[in-house]
Amino acid sequence: MSSRTVTAYRVLAYGTGVVLLVFCVEMIAKYGFGVHGLEWVAIVHGWVYMAYFMVAMYLGVQMRWTWRWLVPVVLAGTIPLMSFVAERKVVARVRAERPDLVASSAS
């Protein structure tokens, strides 16, 4: 496994979170105010989430994580704001277990 996998996970976690927030705004606009035309956001979230799911599963299997850790990480992409929290926790765990895979932050 390379640092590319961790980078892909981080990008997809943020992407999933942003698209899910936009999807929530679309739902509020559609059902709260009758605004239509943003139905494509749900499809985009579905595709981005599937990529997030696959990369998170691959990362978890490669890191030999338990299902108790991996399932909440995967489900975080379905709850608004949770993918951002999961990304921080995953990066901290990868940094602890395999520091060579995560670039250290400048302090």
CSV table of N, CA and C in Angstrom, one decimal:
chain,number,residue,atom,x,y,z
A,1,MET,N,0.8,-1.2,0.0
A,1,MET,CA,0.0,0.0,0.0
A,1,MET,C,0.9,1.2,0.0
A,2,SER,N,0.4,2.3,-0.7
A,2,SER,CA,1.2,3.5,-0.8
A,2,SER,C,0.5,4.7,-0.2
A,3,SER,N,1.2,5.8,-0.1
A,3,SER,CA,0.6,7.0,0.4
A,3,SER,C,-0.5,7.5,-0.5
A,4,ARG,N,-0.5,7.0,-1.8
A,4,ARG,CA,-1.6,7.4,-2.7
A,4,ARG,C,-3.0,6.9,-2.2
A,5,THR,N,-3.0,5.8,-1.6
A,5,THR,CA,-4.3,5.2,-1.1
A,5,THR,C,-4.8,6.2,0.0
A,6,VAL,N,-3.9,6.6,0.9
A,6,VAL,CA,-4.4,7.5,2.0
A,6,VAL,C,-4.8,8.9,1.4
A,7,THR,N,-4.1,9.3,0.4
A,7,THR,CA,-4.4,10.6,-0.2
A,7,THR,C,-5.8,10.5,-0.9
A,8,ALA,N,-6.0,9.4,-1.6
A,8,ALA,CA,-7.3,9.1,-2.3
A,8,ALA,C,-8.4,9.1,-1.3
A,9,TYR,N,-8.2,8.4,-0.1
A,9,TYR,CA,-9.2,8.4,0.9
A,9,TYR,C,-9.5,9.8,1.4
A,10,ARG,N,-8.5,10.6,1.7
A,10,ARG,CA,-8.7,11.9,2.2
A,10,ARG,C,-9.5,12.8,1.2
A,11,VAL,N,-9.1,12.7,-0.1
A,11,VAL,CA,-9.8,13.5,-1.1
A,11,VAL,C,-11.3,13.1,-1.2
A,12,LEU,N,-11.5,11.8,-1.2
A,12,LEU,CA,-12.9,11.3,-1.3
A,12,LEU,C,-13.7,11.5,-0.1
A,13,ALA,N,-13.1,11.5,1.1
A,13,ALA,CA,-13.8,11.8,2.3
A,13,ALA,C,-14.3,13.3,2.3
A,14,TYR,N,-13.4,14.2,1.9
A,14,TYR,CA,-13.8,15.6,1.8
A,14,TYR,C,-14.8,15.8,0.7
A,15,GLY,N,-14.6,15.1,-0.5
A,15,GLY,CA,-15.5,15.2,-1.6
A,15,GLY,C,-16.9,14.7,-1.2
A,16,THR,N,-17.0,13.5,-0.6
A,16,THR,CA,-18.2,13.0,-0.1
A,16,THR,C,-18.9,13.9,0.8
A,17,GLY,N,-18.2,14.5,1.8
A,17,GLY,CA,-18.8,15.4,2.7
A,17,GLY,C,-19.4,16.6,2.1
A,18,VAL,N,-18.6,17.2,1.2
A,18,VAL,CA,-19.1,18.4,0.5
A,18,VAL,C,-20.3,18.2,-0.3
A,19,VAL,N,-20.3,17.1,-1.1
A,19,VAL,CA,-21.4,16.8,-2.0
A,19,VAL,C,-22.6,16.4,-1.1
A,20,LEU,N,-22.4,15.7,0.0
A,20,LEU,CA,-23.6,15.4,0.9
A,20,LEU,C,-24.2,16.7,1.4
A,21,LEU,N,-23.4,17.6,1.8
A,21,LEU,CA,-23.9,18.9,2.3
A,21,LEU,C,-24.7,19.6,1.2
A,22,VAL,N,-24.2,19.6,0.0
A,22,VAL,CA,-24.9,20.2,-1.1
A,22,VAL,C,-26.2,19.5,-1.4
A,23,PHE,N,-26.2,18.1,-1.2
A,23,PHE,CA,-27.4,17.3,-1.4
A,23,PHE,C,-28.4,17.7,-0.3
A,24,CYS,N,-28.0,17.9,0.9
A,24,CYS,CA,-28.9,18.3,2.0
A,24,CYS,C,-29.5,19.7,1.7
A,25,VAL,N,-28.7,20.6,1.2
A,25,VAL,CA,-29.3,21.9,0.7
A,25,VAL,C,-30.3,21.7,-0.4
A,26,GLU,N,-30.0,20.8,-1.3
A,26,GLU,CA,-30.9,20.6,-2.4
A,26,GLU,C,-32.2,20.0,-1.9
A,27,MET,N,-32.2,19.1,-0.9
A,27,MET,CA,-33.4,18.6,-0.3
A,27,MET,C,-34.2,19.6,0.4
A,28,ILE,N,-33.6,20.5,1.1
A,28,ILE,CA,-34.3,21.6,1.8
A,28,ILE,C,-34.9,22.5,0.8
A,29,ALA,N,-34.2,22.8,-0.3
A,29,ALA,CA,-34.7,23.7,-1.3
A,29,ALA,C,-35.9,23.1,-2.0
A,30,LYS,N,-35.8,21.8,-2.3
A,30,LYS,CA,-36.8,21.1,-3.0
A,30,LYS,C,-38.1,20.9,-2.2
A,31,TYR,N,-38.0,20.4,-1.0
A,31,TYR,CA,-39.1,20.1,-0.2
A,31,TYR,C,-39.6,21.3,0.7
A,32,GLY,N,-38.7,22.2,1.0
A,32,GLY,CA,-39.1,23.3,1.8
A,32,GLY,C,-39.5,24.5,1.0
A,33,PHE,N,-39.0,24.7,-0.2
A,33,PHE,CA,-39.3,25.9,-0.9
A,33,PHE,C,-39.7,25.6,-2.4
A,34,GLY,N,-39.9,24.4,-2.7
A,34,GLY,CA,-40.4,24.0,-4.1
A,34,GLY,C,-39.4,24.3,-5.2
A,35,VAL,N,-38.1,24.4,-4.9
A,35,VAL,CA,-37.1,24.7,-5.9
A,35,VAL,C,-36.7,23.4,-6.6
A,36,HIS,N,-36.7,23.3,-7.9
A,36,HIS,CA,-36.4,22.1,-8.6
A,36,HIS,C,-35.2,22.4,-9.5
A,37,GLY,N,-34.5,21.4,-10.0
A,37,GLY,CA,-33.4,21.6,-10.9
A,37,GLY,C,-32.1,21.1,-10.4
A,38,LEU,N,-32.0,20.7,-9.2
A,38,LEU,CA,-30.7,20.2,-8.6
A,38,LEU,C,-30.7,18.7,-8.3
A,39,GLU,N,-31.6,18.0,-9.0
A,39,GLU,CA,-31.7,16.6,-8.8
A,39,GLU,C,-30.4,15.8,-9.1
A,40,TRP,N,-29.6,16.3,-9.9
A,40,TRP,CA,-28.3,15.7,-10.3
A,40,TRP,C,-27.4,15.5,-9.1
A,41,VAL,N,-27.6,16.3,-8.0
A,41,VAL,CA,-26.7,16.3,-6.9
A,41,VAL,C,-26.7,14.9,-6.2
A,42,ALA,N,-27.9,14.3,-6.2
A,42,ALA,CA,-28.1,13.0,-5.6
A,42,ALA,C,-27.3,11.9,-6.3
A,43,ILE,N,-27.3,12.0,-7.6
A,43,ILE,CA,-26.5,11.1,-8.5
A,43,ILE,C,-25.0,11.3,-8.3
A,44,VAL,N,-24.6,12.5,-8.2
A,44,VAL,CA,-23.2,12.8,-8.0
A,44,VAL,C,-22.7,12.2,-6.6
A,45,HIS,N,-23.6,12.5,-5.6
A,45,HIS,CA,-23.2,11.9,-4.3
A,45,HIS,C,-23.1,10.4,-4.3
A,46,GLY,N,-24.0,9.8,-5.0
A,46,GLY,CA,-24.0,8.3,-5.1
A,46,GLY,C,-22.7,7.8,-5.7
A,47,TRP,N,-22.2,8.4,-6.8
A,47,TRP,CA,-21.0,8.0,-7.4
A,47,TRP,C,-19.8,8.3,-6.6
A,48,VAL,N,-19.8,9.5,-6.0
A,48,VAL,CA,-18.6,9.8,-5.1
A,48,VAL,C,-18.6,8.9,-3.9
A,49,TYR,N,-19.8,8.7,-3.3
A,49,TYR,CA,-19.8,7.8,-2.1
A,49,TYR,C,-19.3,6.4,-2.5
A,50,MET,N,-19.7,5.9,-3.7
A,50,MET,CA,-19.2,4.5,-4.0
A,50,MET,C,-17.7,4.5,-4.1
A,51,ALA,N,-17.1,5.5,-4.7
A,51,ALA,CA,-15.7,5.6,-4.7
A,51,ALA,C,-15.1,5.6,-3.3
A,52,TYR,N,-15.7,6.5,-2.5
A,52,TYR,CA,-15.3,6.6,-1.1
A,52,TYR,C,-15.4,5.2,-0.4
A,53,PHE,N,-16.5,4.5,-0.6
A,53,PHE,CA,-16.7,3.2,0.0
A,53,PHE,C,-15.6,2.3,-0.4
A,54,MET,N,-15.3,2.2,-1.6
A,54,MET,CA,-14.3,1.2,-2.1
A,54,MET,C,-12.9,1.6,-1.6
A,55,VAL,N,-12.5,2.8,-1.6
A,55,VAL,CA,-11.2,3.2,-1.1
A,55,VAL,C,-11.1,3.0,0.4
A,56,ALA,N,-12.2,3.3,1.1
A,56,ALA,CA,-12.1,3.1,2.6
A,56,ALA,C,-12.0,1.6,2.9
A,57,MET,N,-12.8,0.8,2.2
A,57,MET,CA,-12.7,-0.7,2.4
A,57,MET,C,-11.3,-1.2,2.0
A,58,TYR,N,-10.7,-0.7,0.9
A,58,TYR,CA,-9.4,-1.1,0.6
A,58,TYR,C,-8.4,-0.7,1.6
A,59,LEU,N,-8.4,0.5,2.1
A,59,LEU,CA,-7.5,1.0,3.1
A,59,LEU,C,-7.7,0.2,4.4
A,60,GLY,N,-8.9,-0.1,4.8
A,60,GLY,CA,-9.2,-0.8,6.0
A,60,GLY,C,-8.7,-2.2,5.9
A,61,VAL,N,-8.8,-2.9,4.8
A,61,VAL,CA,-8.3,-4.3,4.6
A,61,VAL,C,-6.8,-4.3,4.6
A,62,GLN,N,-6.2,-3.3,3.9
A,62,GLN,CA,-4.8,-3.2,3.9
A,62,GLN,C,-4.2,-2.9,5.3
A,63,MET,N,-4.8,-2.1,6.1
A,63,MET,CA,-4.4,-1.8,7.4
A,63,MET,C,-4.8,-2.8,8.4
A,64,ARG,N,-5.6,-3.8,8.0
A,64,ARG,CA,-6.0,-4.9,8.9
A,64,ARG,C,-6.9,-4.4,10.1
A,65,TRP,N,-7.8,-3.4,9.7
A,65,TRP,CA,-8.7,-2.9,10.8
A,65,TRP,C,-9.8,-3.9,11.0
A,66,THR,N,-10.3,-3.8,12.2
A,66,THR,CA,-11.5,-4.6,12.6
A,66,THR,C,-12.8,-4.1,11.9
A,67,TRP,N,-13.8,-4.9,11.9
A,67,TRP,CA,-15.1,-4.4,11.3
A,67,TRP,C,-15.7,-3.3,12.2
A,68,ARG,N,-15.4,-3.4,13.5
A,68,ARG,CA,-15.9,-2.4,14.5
A,68,ARG,C,-15.4,-1.0,14.2
A,69,TRP,N,-14.2,-1.0,13.6
A,69,TRP,CA,-13.6,0.3,13.2
A,69,TRP,C,-14.0,0.7,11.8
A,70,LEU,N,-14.0,-0.3,10.9
A,70,LEU,CA,-14.2,0.0,9.5
A,70,LEU,C,-15.7,0.4,9.1
A,71,VAL,N,-16.6,-0.3,9.7
A,71,VAL,CA,-18.0,0.0,9.4
A,71,VAL,C,-18.4,1.4,9.6
A,72,PRO,N,-18.1,2.0,10.8
A,72,PRO,CA,-18.4,3.4,11.0
A,72,PRO,C,-17.7,4.3,10.1
A,73,VAL,N,-16.5,4.0,9.7
A,73,VAL,CA,-15.7,4.8,8.7
A,73,VAL,C,-16.5,4.8,7.4
A,74,VAL,N,-16.9,3.7,7.0
A,74,VAL,CA,-17.6,3.6,5.7
A,74,VAL,C,-19.0,4.3,5.8
A,75,LEU,N,-19.7,4.1,6.9
A,75,LEU,CA,-21.0,4.8,7.0
A,75,LEU,C,-20.9,6.3,7.2
A,76,ALA,N,-19.7,6.8,7.6
A,76,ALA,CA,-19.6,8.2,7.8
A,76,ALA,C,-19.9,9.0,6.5
A,77,GLY,N,-19.8,8.4,5.4
A,77,GLY,CA,-20.1,9.1,4.1
A,77,GLY,C,-21.6,9.3,3.9
A,78,THR,N,-22.4,8.8,4.8
A,78,THR,CA,-23.9,8.9,4.6
A,78,THR,C,-24.5,9.8,5.6
A,79,ILE,N,-23.7,10.3,6.5
A,79,ILE,CA,-24.2,11.2,7.6
A,79,ILE,C,-23.5,12.6,7.4
A,80,PRO,N,-24.3,13.7,7.2
A,80,PRO,CA,-23.7,15.0,7.0
A,80,PRO,C,-22.7,15.3,8.1
A,81,LEU,N,-21.6,15.8,7.6
A,81,LEU,CA,-20.4,16.3,8.4
A,81,LEU,C,-19.6,15.1,9.0
A,82,MET,N,-20.1,13.9,9.0
A,82,MET,CA,-19.3,12.8,9.7
A,82,MET,C,-18.1,12.4,8.9
A,83,SER,N,-18.1,12.5,7.5
A,83,SER,CA,-17.0,12.1,6.8
A,83,SER,C,-15.8,13.0,7.1
A,84,PHE,N,-16.0,14.2,7.5
A,84,PHE,CA,-14.9,15.1,7.9
A,84,PHE,C,-14.3,14.6,9.2
A,85,VAL,N,-15.1,14.2,10.2
A,85,VAL,CA,-14.7,13.7,11.4
A,85,VAL,C,-13.9,12.3,11.2
A,86,ALA,N,-14.5,11.5,10.4
A,86,ALA,CA,-13.9,10.2,10.1
A,86,ALA,C,-12.5,10.4,9.4
A,87,GLU,N,-12.4,11.3,8.6
A,87,GLU,CA,-11.1,11.6,7.9
A,87,GLU,C,-10.1,11.9,8.9
A,88,ARG,N,-10.4,12.7,9.8
A,88,ARG,CA,-9.4,13.1,10.9
A,88,ARG,C,-9.0,11.9,11.7
A,89,LYS,N,-10.0,11.1,12.1
A,89,LYS,CA,-9.7,9.9,12.9
A,89,LYS,C,-8.9,8.9,12.1
A,90,VAL,N,-9.2,8.7,10.9
A,90,VAL,CA,-8.5,7.7,10.0
A,90,VAL,C,-7.1,8.1,9.8
A,91,VAL,N,-6.9,9.4,9.5
A,91,VAL,CA,-5.5,9.9,9.3
A,91,VAL,C,-4.7,9.8,10.5
A,92,ALA,N,-5.3,10.1,11.7
A,92,ALA,CA,-4.6,9.9,13.0
A,92,ALA,C,-4.2,8.5,13.2
A,93,ARG,N,-5.1,7.6,12.9
A,93,ARG,CA,-4.8,6.1,13.1
A,93,ARG,C,-3.7,5.6,12.1
A,94,VAL,N,-3.8,6.0,10.9
A,94,VAL,CA,-2.8,5.6,9.9
A,94,VAL,C,-1.5,6.2,10.3
A,95,ARG,N,-1.5,7.5,10.7
A,95,ARG,CA,-0.2,8.1,11.2
A,95,ARG,C,0.4,7.4,12.3
A,96,ALA,N,-0.4,6.8,13.2
A,96,ALA,CA,0.1,6.1,14.4
A,96,ALA,C,0.6,4.7,14.0
A,97,GLU,N,-0.1,4.1,13.1
A,97,GLU,CA,0.3,2.7,12.7
A,97,GLU,C,1.3,2.6,11.6
A,98,ARG,N,1.2,3.5,10.7
A,98,ARG,CA,2.1,3.6,9.5
A,98,ARG,C,2.5,5.0,9.2
A,99,PRO,N,3.4,5.6,9.9
A,99,PRO,CA,3.8,7.0,9.7
A,99,PRO,C,4.4,7.3,8.3
A,100,ASP,N,4.9,6.3,7.7
A,100,ASP,CA,5.5,6.5,6.4
A,100,ASP,C,4.4,6.8,5.3
A,101,LEU,N,3.2,6.5,5.6
A,101,LEU,CA,2.1,6.7,4.6
A,101,LEU,C,1.5,8.1,4.6
A,102,VAL,N,1.7,8.8,5.7
A,102,VAL,CA,1.0,10.1,5.9
A,102,VAL,C,2.1,11.2,6.0
A,103,ALA,N,2.0,12.2,5.2
A,103,ALA,CA,3.0,13.3,5.3
A,103,ALA,C,2.8,14.0,6.7
A,104,SER,N,3.8,14.3,7.4
A,104,SER,CA,3.6,15.0,8.7
A,104,SER,C,3.3,16.4,8.4
A,105,SER,N,2.5,17.0,9.3
A,105,SER,CA,2.1,18.4,9.2
A,105,SER,C,3.2,19.2,9.8
A,106,ALA,N,3.4,20.4,9.2
A,106,ALA,CA,4.4,21.3,9.7
A,106,ALA,C,4.0,22.0,11.0
A,107,SER,N,4.7,21.8,12.0
A,107,SER,CA,4.3,22.4,13.3
A,107,SER,C,5.3,23.5,13.7
